[in-house]
Amino acid sequence: MVCLLAVVMLGASPDARFEKMGHEMICTCGCGQILLECNHVGCPVSPVMIGELHSQIDGGGTNTSIFNWFAAKYGAIVLASPIRGGFDNVAWVAPMAVFLLATIGTGLLVRMWSSRSRQRRAVTAGGVVVGSDAMRERIRRETEY
């Protein structure tokens, strides 16, 4: 029972929530780093954003509402990954769909090429052999001036 209670209480501290949310946002100073890991010397933006994150968490907002507040203030670029839902689902589904379609297309292309190759082998095996004297004579006549 104590182990179960310990596992449930692991993520209960406000500091853990702050760390989790701070690692899911990007600093907007232009460095492109995670908000809590911005090591930009003299960064004017990250201390302000960290203070705002503290005040939002202390205000009792949900994670989604806090992310939406930051996205409204700084733009969607502040989110390290898009929030699941609505049009943002495209950002999660599109890469997998493109990969799947590319794999299927490549398989169909290889299958088409192999079937053409089999057809050519069947024609050369059943018809005139490319290296025969009759074929060489025909080629010579057709290429004369």
Short mmCIF file of N, CA and C in Angstrom, two decimals:
data_model
loop_
_atom_site.label_atom_id
_atom_site.label_comp_id
_atom_site.label_asym_id
_atom_site.label_seq_id
_atom_site.Cartn_x
_atom_site.Cartn_y
_atom_site.Cartn_z
N MET A 1 0.82 -1.18 0.00
CA MET A 1 0.00 0.00 0.00
C MET A 1 0.88 1.26 0.00
N VAL A 2 1.96 1.22 0.77
CA VAL A 2 2.87 2.36 0.85
C VAL A 2 3.52 2.60 -0.51
N CYS A 3 3.91 1.53 -1.21
CA CYS A 3 4.52 1.66 -2.53
C CYS A 3 3.54 2.28 -3.53
N LEU A 4 2.31 1.85 -3.49
CA LEU A 4 1.29 2.41 -4.37
C LEU A 4 1.09 3.89 -4.09
N LEU A 5 1.03 4.25 -2.83
CA LEU A 5 0.86 5.65 -2.44
C LEU A 5 2.07 6.49 -2.88
N ALA A 6 3.26 5.93 -2.77
CA ALA A 6 4.47 6.64 -3.18
C ALA A 6 4.47 6.88 -4.69
N VAL A 7 4.05 5.89 -5.46
CA VAL A 7 4.01 6.04 -6.92
C VAL A 7 2.99 7.10 -7.32
N VAL A 8 1.84 7.12 -6.67
CA VAL A 8 0.80 8.10 -6.98
C VAL A 8 1.25 9.51 -6.63
N MET A 9 1.99 9.68 -5.56
CA MET A 9 2.39 11.00 -5.08
C MET A 9 3.66 11.54 -5.75
N LEU A 10 4.31 10.75 -6.61
CA LEU A 10 5.56 11.21 -7.23
C LEU A 10 5.38 12.50 -8.03
N GLY A 11 4.33 12.63 -8.78
CA GLY A 11 4.14 13.80 -9.62
C GLY A 11 3.25 14.86 -9.00
N ALA A 12 3.05 14.83 -7.69
CA ALA A 12 2.09 15.71 -7.06
C ALA A 12 2.64 17.09 -6.71
N SER A 13 3.94 17.27 -6.69
CA SER A 13 4.50 18.55 -6.24
C SER A 13 4.36 19.61 -7.33
N PRO A 14 4.17 20.88 -6.92
CA PRO A 14 4.08 21.96 -7.91
C PRO A 14 5.39 22.14 -8.67
N ASP A 15 6.52 21.82 -8.03
CA ASP A 15 7.81 21.94 -8.71
C ASP A 15 7.90 20.97 -9.88
N ALA A 16 7.36 19.76 -9.71
CA ALA A 16 7.38 18.78 -10.79
C ALA A 16 6.51 19.27 -11.95
N ARG A 17 5.39 19.87 -11.65
CA ARG A 17 4.52 20.41 -12.70
C ARG A 17 5.22 21.56 -13.42
N PHE A 18 5.89 22.43 -12.67
CA PHE A 18 6.63 23.54 -13.26
C PHE A 18 7.73 23.01 -14.18
N GLU A 19 8.48 22.01 -13.73
CA GLU A 19 9.55 21.42 -14.54
C GLU A 19 9.00 20.81 -15.82
N LYS A 20 7.91 20.07 -15.68
CA LYS A 20 7.30 19.41 -16.85
C LYS A 20 6.83 20.44 -17.87
N MET A 21 6.13 21.46 -17.40
CA MET A 21 5.59 22.47 -18.32
C MET A 21 6.70 23.34 -18.89
N GLY A 22 7.71 23.64 -18.08
CA GLY A 22 8.83 24.45 -18.56
C GLY A 22 9.65 23.76 -19.62
N HIS A 23 9.64 22.42 -19.61
CA HIS A 23 10.36 21.66 -20.63
C HIS A 23 9.50 21.40 -21.86
N GLU A 24 8.26 21.84 -21.85
CA GLU A 24 7.39 21.68 -23.01
C GLU A 24 7.19 23.00 -23.75
N MET A 25 7.98 24.02 -23.36
CA MET A 25 7.90 25.32 -24.04
C MET A 25 9.29 25.74 -24.52
N ILE A 26 9.29 26.60 -25.54
CA ILE A 26 10.52 27.10 -26.15
C ILE A 26 10.71 28.56 -25.74
N CYS A 27 11.94 28.94 -25.46
CA CYS A 27 12.25 30.34 -25.17
C CYS A 27 12.11 31.14 -26.47
N THR A 28 11.50 32.29 -26.40
CA THR A 28 11.24 33.08 -27.61
C THR A 28 12.30 34.14 -27.89
N CYS A 29 13.48 34.01 -27.26
CA CYS A 29 14.54 35.00 -27.49
C CYS A 29 15.23 34.77 -28.82
N GLY A 30 14.97 33.65 -29.46
CA GLY A 30 15.59 33.35 -30.75
C GLY A 30 16.64 32.26 -30.66
N CYS A 31 16.93 31.78 -29.44
CA CYS A 31 17.95 30.73 -29.29
C CYS A 31 17.41 29.36 -29.69
N GLY A 32 16.09 29.17 -29.64
CA GLY A 32 15.48 27.90 -30.03
C GLY A 32 15.63 26.81 -28.99
N GLN A 33 15.96 27.17 -27.76
CA GLN A 33 16.14 26.17 -26.71
C GLN A 33 14.88 26.04 -25.86
N ILE A 34 14.83 24.94 -25.11
CA ILE A 34 13.74 24.72 -24.17
C ILE A 34 13.78 25.84 -23.14
N LEU A 35 12.62 26.29 -22.68
CA LEU A 35 12.53 27.46 -21.80
C LEU A 35 13.41 27.33 -20.56
N LEU A 36 13.32 26.21 -19.85
CA LEU A 36 14.09 26.08 -18.62
C LEU A 36 15.56 25.76 -18.86
N GLU A 37 15.94 25.49 -20.10
CA GLU A 37 17.33 25.17 -20.41
C GLU A 37 18.00 26.26 -21.24
N CYS A 38 17.38 27.41 -21.37
CA CYS A 38 17.95 28.51 -22.15
C CYS A 38 19.22 29.00 -21.46
N ASN A 39 20.35 28.82 -22.12
CA ASN A 39 21.62 29.26 -21.55
C ASN A 39 22.16 30.48 -22.29
N HIS A 40 21.29 31.18 -22.95
CA HIS A 40 21.63 32.40 -23.67
C HIS A 40 22.08 33.43 -22.64
N VAL A 41 23.31 33.88 -22.73
CA VAL A 41 23.87 34.80 -21.74
C VAL A 41 23.11 36.12 -21.79
N GLY A 42 22.59 36.54 -20.65
CA GLY A 42 21.85 37.79 -20.57
C GLY A 42 20.52 37.76 -21.29
N CYS A 43 19.90 36.59 -21.35
CA CYS A 43 18.62 36.45 -22.06
C CYS A 43 17.57 37.33 -21.39
N PRO A 44 16.98 38.25 -22.14
CA PRO A 44 15.97 39.11 -21.54
C PRO A 44 14.59 38.47 -21.48
N VAL A 45 14.39 37.36 -22.17
CA VAL A 45 13.06 36.78 -22.31
C VAL A 45 12.80 35.67 -21.31
N SER A 46 13.75 34.75 -21.12
CA SER A 46 13.47 33.57 -20.31
C SER A 46 13.12 33.89 -18.86
N PRO A 47 13.77 34.85 -18.17
CA PRO A 47 13.34 35.13 -16.80
C PRO A 47 11.89 35.63 -16.73
N VAL A 48 11.49 36.41 -17.71
CA VAL A 48 10.12 36.92 -17.74
C VAL A 48 9.14 35.77 -17.95
N MET A 49 9.46 34.90 -18.91
CA MET A 49 8.56 33.77 -19.20
C MET A 49 8.49 32.81 -18.02
N ILE A 50 9.63 32.58 -17.37
CA ILE A 50 9.63 31.69 -16.20
C ILE A 50 8.78 32.28 -15.08
N GLY A 51 8.89 33.58 -14.87
CA GLY A 51 8.04 34.25 -13.88
C GLY A 51 6.57 34.13 -14.22
N GLU A 52 6.23 34.30 -15.50
CA GLU A 52 4.84 34.16 -15.92
C GLU A 52 4.35 32.73 -15.73
N LEU A 53 5.23 31.75 -15.99
CA LEU A 53 4.85 30.36 -15.79
C LEU A 53 4.57 30.10 -14.32
N HIS A 54 5.43 30.61 -13.43
CA HIS A 54 5.19 30.47 -11.99
C HIS A 54 3.86 31.09 -11.59
N SER A 55 3.58 32.28 -12.08
CA SER A 55 2.32 32.95 -11.69
C SER A 55 1.11 32.22 -12.25
N GLN A 56 1.22 31.67 -13.45
CA GLN A 56 0.11 30.91 -14.02
C GLN A 56 -0.15 29.63 -13.23
N ILE A 57 0.91 28.94 -12.84
CA ILE A 57 0.74 27.71 -12.06
C ILE A 57 0.19 28.05 -10.69
N ASP A 58 0.71 29.10 -10.06
CA ASP A 58 0.20 29.51 -8.75
C ASP A 58 -1.26 29.97 -8.82
N GLY A 59 -1.67 30.47 -9.99
CA GLY A 59 -3.05 30.90 -10.18
C GLY A 59 -4.03 29.75 -10.29
N GLY A 60 -3.52 28.53 -10.42
CA GLY A 60 -4.38 27.35 -10.42
C GLY A 60 -4.92 26.94 -11.77
N GLY A 61 -4.34 27.44 -12.86
CA GLY A 61 -4.81 27.06 -14.19
C GLY A 61 -4.42 25.64 -14.55
N THR A 62 -5.16 25.04 -15.46
CA THR A 62 -4.82 23.71 -15.94
C THR A 62 -3.66 23.83 -16.93
N ASN A 63 -3.02 22.70 -17.21
CA ASN A 63 -1.90 22.72 -18.15
C ASN A 63 -2.34 23.26 -19.51
N THR A 64 -3.48 22.81 -19.99
CA THR A 64 -3.97 23.25 -21.30
C THR A 64 -4.26 24.73 -21.30
N SER A 65 -4.87 25.23 -20.25
CA SER A 65 -5.18 26.67 -20.22
C SER A 65 -3.90 27.50 -20.14
N ILE A 66 -2.90 27.01 -19.43
CA ILE A 66 -1.63 27.74 -19.34
C ILE A 66 -0.93 27.74 -20.70
N PHE A 67 -0.91 26.59 -21.37
CA PHE A 67 -0.30 26.53 -22.71
C PHE A 67 -1.04 27.44 -23.68
N ASN A 68 -2.36 27.45 -23.60
CA ASN A 68 -3.14 28.33 -24.47
C ASN A 68 -2.85 29.79 -24.18
N TRP A 69 -2.65 30.14 -22.90
CA TRP A 69 -2.33 31.53 -22.53
C TRP A 69 -0.98 31.93 -23.14
N PHE A 70 0.02 31.05 -23.01
CA PHE A 70 1.33 31.34 -23.58
C PHE A 70 1.27 31.42 -25.11
N ALA A 71 0.50 30.52 -25.74
CA ALA A 71 0.36 30.54 -27.19
C ALA A 71 -0.34 31.81 -27.66
N ALA A 72 -1.30 32.30 -26.88
CA ALA A 72 -1.99 33.53 -27.25
C ALA A 72 -1.07 34.73 -27.11
N LYS A 73 -0.21 34.72 -26.11
CA LYS A 73 0.68 35.86 -25.87
C LYS A 73 1.89 35.86 -26.80
N TYR A 74 2.54 34.69 -26.95
CA TYR A 74 3.81 34.62 -27.70
C TYR A 74 3.66 33.96 -29.07
N GLY A 75 2.54 33.38 -29.35
CA GLY A 75 2.33 32.66 -30.60
C GLY A 75 2.56 31.17 -30.40
N ALA A 76 2.14 30.39 -31.37
CA ALA A 76 2.24 28.93 -31.26
C ALA A 76 3.68 28.46 -31.25
N ILE A 77 4.62 29.31 -31.63
CA ILE A 77 6.04 28.95 -31.66
C ILE A 77 6.57 28.65 -30.26
N VAL A 78 5.87 29.11 -29.22
CA VAL A 78 6.33 28.91 -27.85
C VAL A 78 6.15 27.45 -27.41
N LEU A 79 5.30 26.70 -28.07
CA LEU A 79 5.04 25.31 -27.69
C LEU A 79 6.07 24.41 -28.36
N ALA A 80 6.73 23.56 -27.56
CA ALA A 80 7.73 22.64 -28.10
C ALA A 80 7.07 21.58 -28.97
N SER A 81 5.85 21.22 -28.68
CA SER A 81 5.08 20.30 -29.51
C SER A 81 3.64 20.80 -29.52
N PRO A 82 2.95 20.61 -30.63
CA PRO A 82 1.58 21.13 -30.71
C PRO A 82 0.65 20.44 -29.73
N ILE A 83 -0.34 21.20 -29.27
CA ILE A 83 -1.36 20.64 -28.38
C ILE A 83 -2.24 19.72 -29.22
N ARG A 84 -2.52 18.55 -28.69
CA ARG A 84 -3.34 17.59 -29.43
C ARG A 84 -4.78 18.09 -29.47
N GLY A 85 -5.34 18.12 -30.66
CA GLY A 85 -6.74 18.51 -30.80
C GLY A 85 -6.93 19.48 -31.94
N GLY A 86 -8.06 19.38 -32.61
CA GLY A 86 -8.37 20.30 -33.69
C GLY A 86 -7.42 20.13 -34.86
N PHE A 87 -7.06 21.25 -35.47
CA PHE A 87 -6.20 21.22 -36.65
C PHE A 87 -4.78 20.76 -36.31
N ASP A 88 -4.37 20.89 -35.05
CA ASP A 88 -3.03 20.48 -34.64
C ASP A 88 -2.81 18.97 -34.77
N ASN A 89 -3.90 18.21 -34.87
CA ASN A 89 -3.74 16.77 -35.09
C ASN A 89 -3.03 16.49 -36.40
N VAL A 90 -3.14 17.38 -37.36
CA VAL A 90 -2.46 17.21 -38.64
C VAL A 90 -0.95 17.15 -38.43
N ALA A 91 -0.43 17.94 -37.50
CA ALA A 91 1.00 17.93 -37.22
C ALA A 91 1.46 16.59 -36.67
N TRP A 92 0.57 15.85 -36.07
CA TRP A 92 0.91 14.53 -35.55
C TRP A 92 0.68 13.43 -36.58
N VAL A 93 -0.36 13.56 -37.40
CA VAL A 93 -0.75 12.50 -38.31
C VAL A 93 -0.02 12.60 -39.65
N ALA A 94 0.20 13.80 -40.15
CA ALA A 94 0.75 13.98 -41.49
C ALA A 94 2.10 13.29 -41.70
N PRO A 95 3.08 13.40 -40.81
CA PRO A 95 4.35 12.71 -41.06
C PRO A 95 4.21 11.20 -41.18
N MET A 96 3.37 10.62 -40.34
CA MET A 96 3.17 9.17 -40.40
C MET A 96 2.44 8.79 -41.69
N ALA A 97 1.46 9.58 -42.09
CA ALA A 97 0.71 9.29 -43.31
C ALA A 97 1.60 9.41 -44.54
N VAL A 98 2.45 10.44 -44.57
CA VAL A 98 3.36 10.61 -45.71
C VAL A 98 4.34 9.44 -45.78
N PHE A 99 4.87 9.01 -44.64
CA PHE A 99 5.79 7.87 -44.62
C PHE A 99 5.10 6.61 -45.12
N LEU A 100 3.88 6.37 -44.65
CA LEU A 100 3.14 5.18 -45.07
C LEU A 100 2.85 5.21 -46.57
N LEU A 101 2.39 6.36 -47.07
CA LEU A 101 2.11 6.46 -48.51
C LEU A 101 3.37 6.33 -49.35
N ALA A 102 4.49 6.88 -48.88
CA ALA A 102 5.75 6.76 -49.61
C ALA A 102 6.22 5.30 -49.64
N THR A 103 6.04 4.59 -48.55
CA THR A 103 6.42 3.18 -48.51
C THR A 103 5.56 2.36 -49.46
N ILE A 104 4.26 2.60 -49.45
CA ILE A 104 3.36 1.87 -50.35
C ILE A 104 3.68 2.22 -51.80
N GLY A 105 3.91 3.49 -52.10
CA GLY A 105 4.25 3.91 -53.46
C GLY A 105 5.54 3.29 -53.94
N THR A 106 6.54 3.22 -53.08
CA THR A 106 7.81 2.59 -53.46
C THR A 106 7.61 1.11 -53.73
N GLY A 107 6.82 0.45 -52.91
CA GLY A 107 6.53 -0.97 -53.14
C GLY A 107 5.83 -1.21 -54.47
N LEU A 108 4.85 -0.35 -54.79
CA LEU A 108 4.14 -0.48 -56.07
C LEU A 108 5.08 -0.22 -57.25
N LEU A 109 5.97 0.75 -57.12
CA LEU A 109 6.92 1.06 -58.18
C LEU A 109 7.88 -0.10 -58.43
N VAL A 110 8.39 -0.70 -57.36
CA VAL A 110 9.29 -1.84 -57.49
C VAL A 110 8.54 -3.02 -58.12
N ARG A 111 7.31 -3.22 -57.72
CA ARG A 111 6.51 -4.32 -58.29
C ARG A 111 6.27 -4.10 -59.78
N MET A 112 5.98 -2.84 -60.18
CA MET A 112 5.77 -2.53 -61.59
C MET A 112 7.05 -2.77 -62.39
N TRP A 113 8.19 -2.33 -61.86
CA TRP A 113 9.45 -2.53 -62.56
C TRP A 113 9.78 -4.02 -62.70
N SER A 114 9.53 -4.80 -61.66
CA SER A 114 9.84 -6.22 -61.74
C SER A 114 8.92 -6.94 -62.73
N SER A 115 7.65 -6.52 -62.82
CA SER A 115 6.74 -7.16 -63.78
C SER A 115 7.16 -6.80 -65.21
N ARG A 116 7.61 -5.57 -65.46
CA ARG A 116 8.10 -5.20 -66.79
C ARG A 116 9.34 -6.01 -67.13
N SER A 117 10.20 -6.21 -66.16
CA SER A 117 11.42 -6.98 -66.40
C SER A 117 11.08 -8.43 -66.76
N ARG A 118 10.09 -9.02 -66.06
CA ARG A 118 9.67 -10.38 -66.39
C ARG A 118 9.08 -10.46 -67.79
N GLN A 119 8.31 -9.43 -68.19
CA GLN A 119 7.73 -9.41 -69.54
C GLN A 119 8.83 -9.34 -70.59
N ARG A 120 9.84 -8.53 -70.38
CA ARG A 120 10.94 -8.41 -71.34
C ARG A 120 11.70 -9.72 -71.46
N ARG A 121 11.93 -10.38 -70.31
CA ARG A 121 12.63 -11.66 -70.36
C ARG A 121 11.81 -12.70 -71.12
N ALA A 122 10.49 -12.66 -70.95
CA ALA A 122 9.64 -13.62 -71.65
C ALA A 122 9.65 -13.36 -73.15
N VAL A 123 9.68 -12.10 -73.57
CA VAL A 123 9.71 -11.77 -74.99
C VAL A 123 11.03 -12.20 -75.61
N THR A 124 12.14 -11.92 -74.95
CA THR A 124 13.44 -12.30 -75.51
C THR A 124 13.63 -13.81 -75.49
N ALA A 125 13.05 -14.52 -74.53
CA ALA A 125 13.17 -15.98 -74.49
C ALA A 125 12.31 -16.64 -75.55
N GLY A 126 11.14 -16.08 -75.82
CA GLY A 126 10.25 -16.70 -76.79
C GLY A 126 10.42 -16.17 -78.20
N GLY A 127 10.98 -15.03 -78.35
CA GLY A 127 11.10 -14.41 -79.66
C GLY A 127 12.51 -14.47 -80.19
N VAL A 128 12.89 -13.44 -80.90
CA VAL A 128 14.21 -13.38 -81.52
C VAL A 128 15.23 -13.04 -80.43
N VAL A 129 16.33 -13.75 -80.42
CA VAL A 129 17.39 -13.50 -79.46
C VAL A 129 18.18 -12.31 -79.95
N VAL A 130 18.52 -11.41 -79.05
CA VAL A 130 19.17 -10.16 -79.41
C VAL A 130 20.51 -10.42 -80.08
N GLY A 131 21.20 -11.45 -79.70
CA GLY A 131 22.53 -11.70 -80.25
C GLY A 131 22.52 -12.53 -81.53
N SER A 132 21.35 -12.83 -82.11
CA SER A 132 21.31 -13.69 -83.29
C SER A 132 21.76 -12.94 -84.54
N ASP A 133 22.16 -13.71 -85.56
CA ASP A 133 22.65 -13.11 -86.82
C ASP A 133 21.53 -12.37 -87.54
N ALA A 134 20.30 -12.88 -87.52
CA ALA A 134 19.20 -12.22 -88.20
C ALA A 134 18.91 -10.85 -87.59
N MET A 135 18.96 -10.77 -86.30
CA MET A 135 18.72 -9.49 -85.63
C MET A 135 19.84 -8.51 -85.94
N ARG A 136 21.07 -8.98 -85.96
CA ARG A 136 22.20 -8.10 -86.28
C ARG A 136 22.09 -7.58 -87.72
N GLU A 137 21.66 -8.42 -88.61
CA GLU A 137 21.50 -8.00 -90.00
C GLU A 137 20.40 -6.96 -90.13
N ARG A 138 19.31 -7.15 -89.43
CA ARG A 138 18.21 -6.18 -89.46
C ARG A 138 18.66 -4.83 -88.90
N ILE A 139 19.38 -4.86 -87.79
CA ILE A 139 19.89 -3.62 -87.19
C ILE A 139 20.83 -2.92 -88.16
N ARG A 140 21.71 -3.68 -88.85
CA ARG A 140 22.65 -3.09 -89.79
C ARG A 140 21.92 -2.41 -90.96
N ARG A 141 20.86 -3.07 -91.49
CA ARG A 141 20.10 -2.49 -92.60
C ARG A 141 19.35 -1.21 -92.18
N GLU A 142 18.82 -1.20 -90.97
CA GLU A 142 18.05 -0.07 -90.52
C GLU A 142 18.91 1.14 -90.14
N THR A 143 20.17 0.90 -89.90
CA THR A 143 21.05 2.02 -89.52
C THR A 143 21.96 2.47 -90.64
N GLU A 144 21.81 1.91 -91.84
CA GLU A 144 22.62 2.36 -92.99
C GLU A 144 22.09 3.71 -93.48
N TYR A 145 22.99 4.46 -94.12
CA TYR A 145 22.61 5.74 -94.70
C TYR A 145 22.07 5.57 -96.07
#
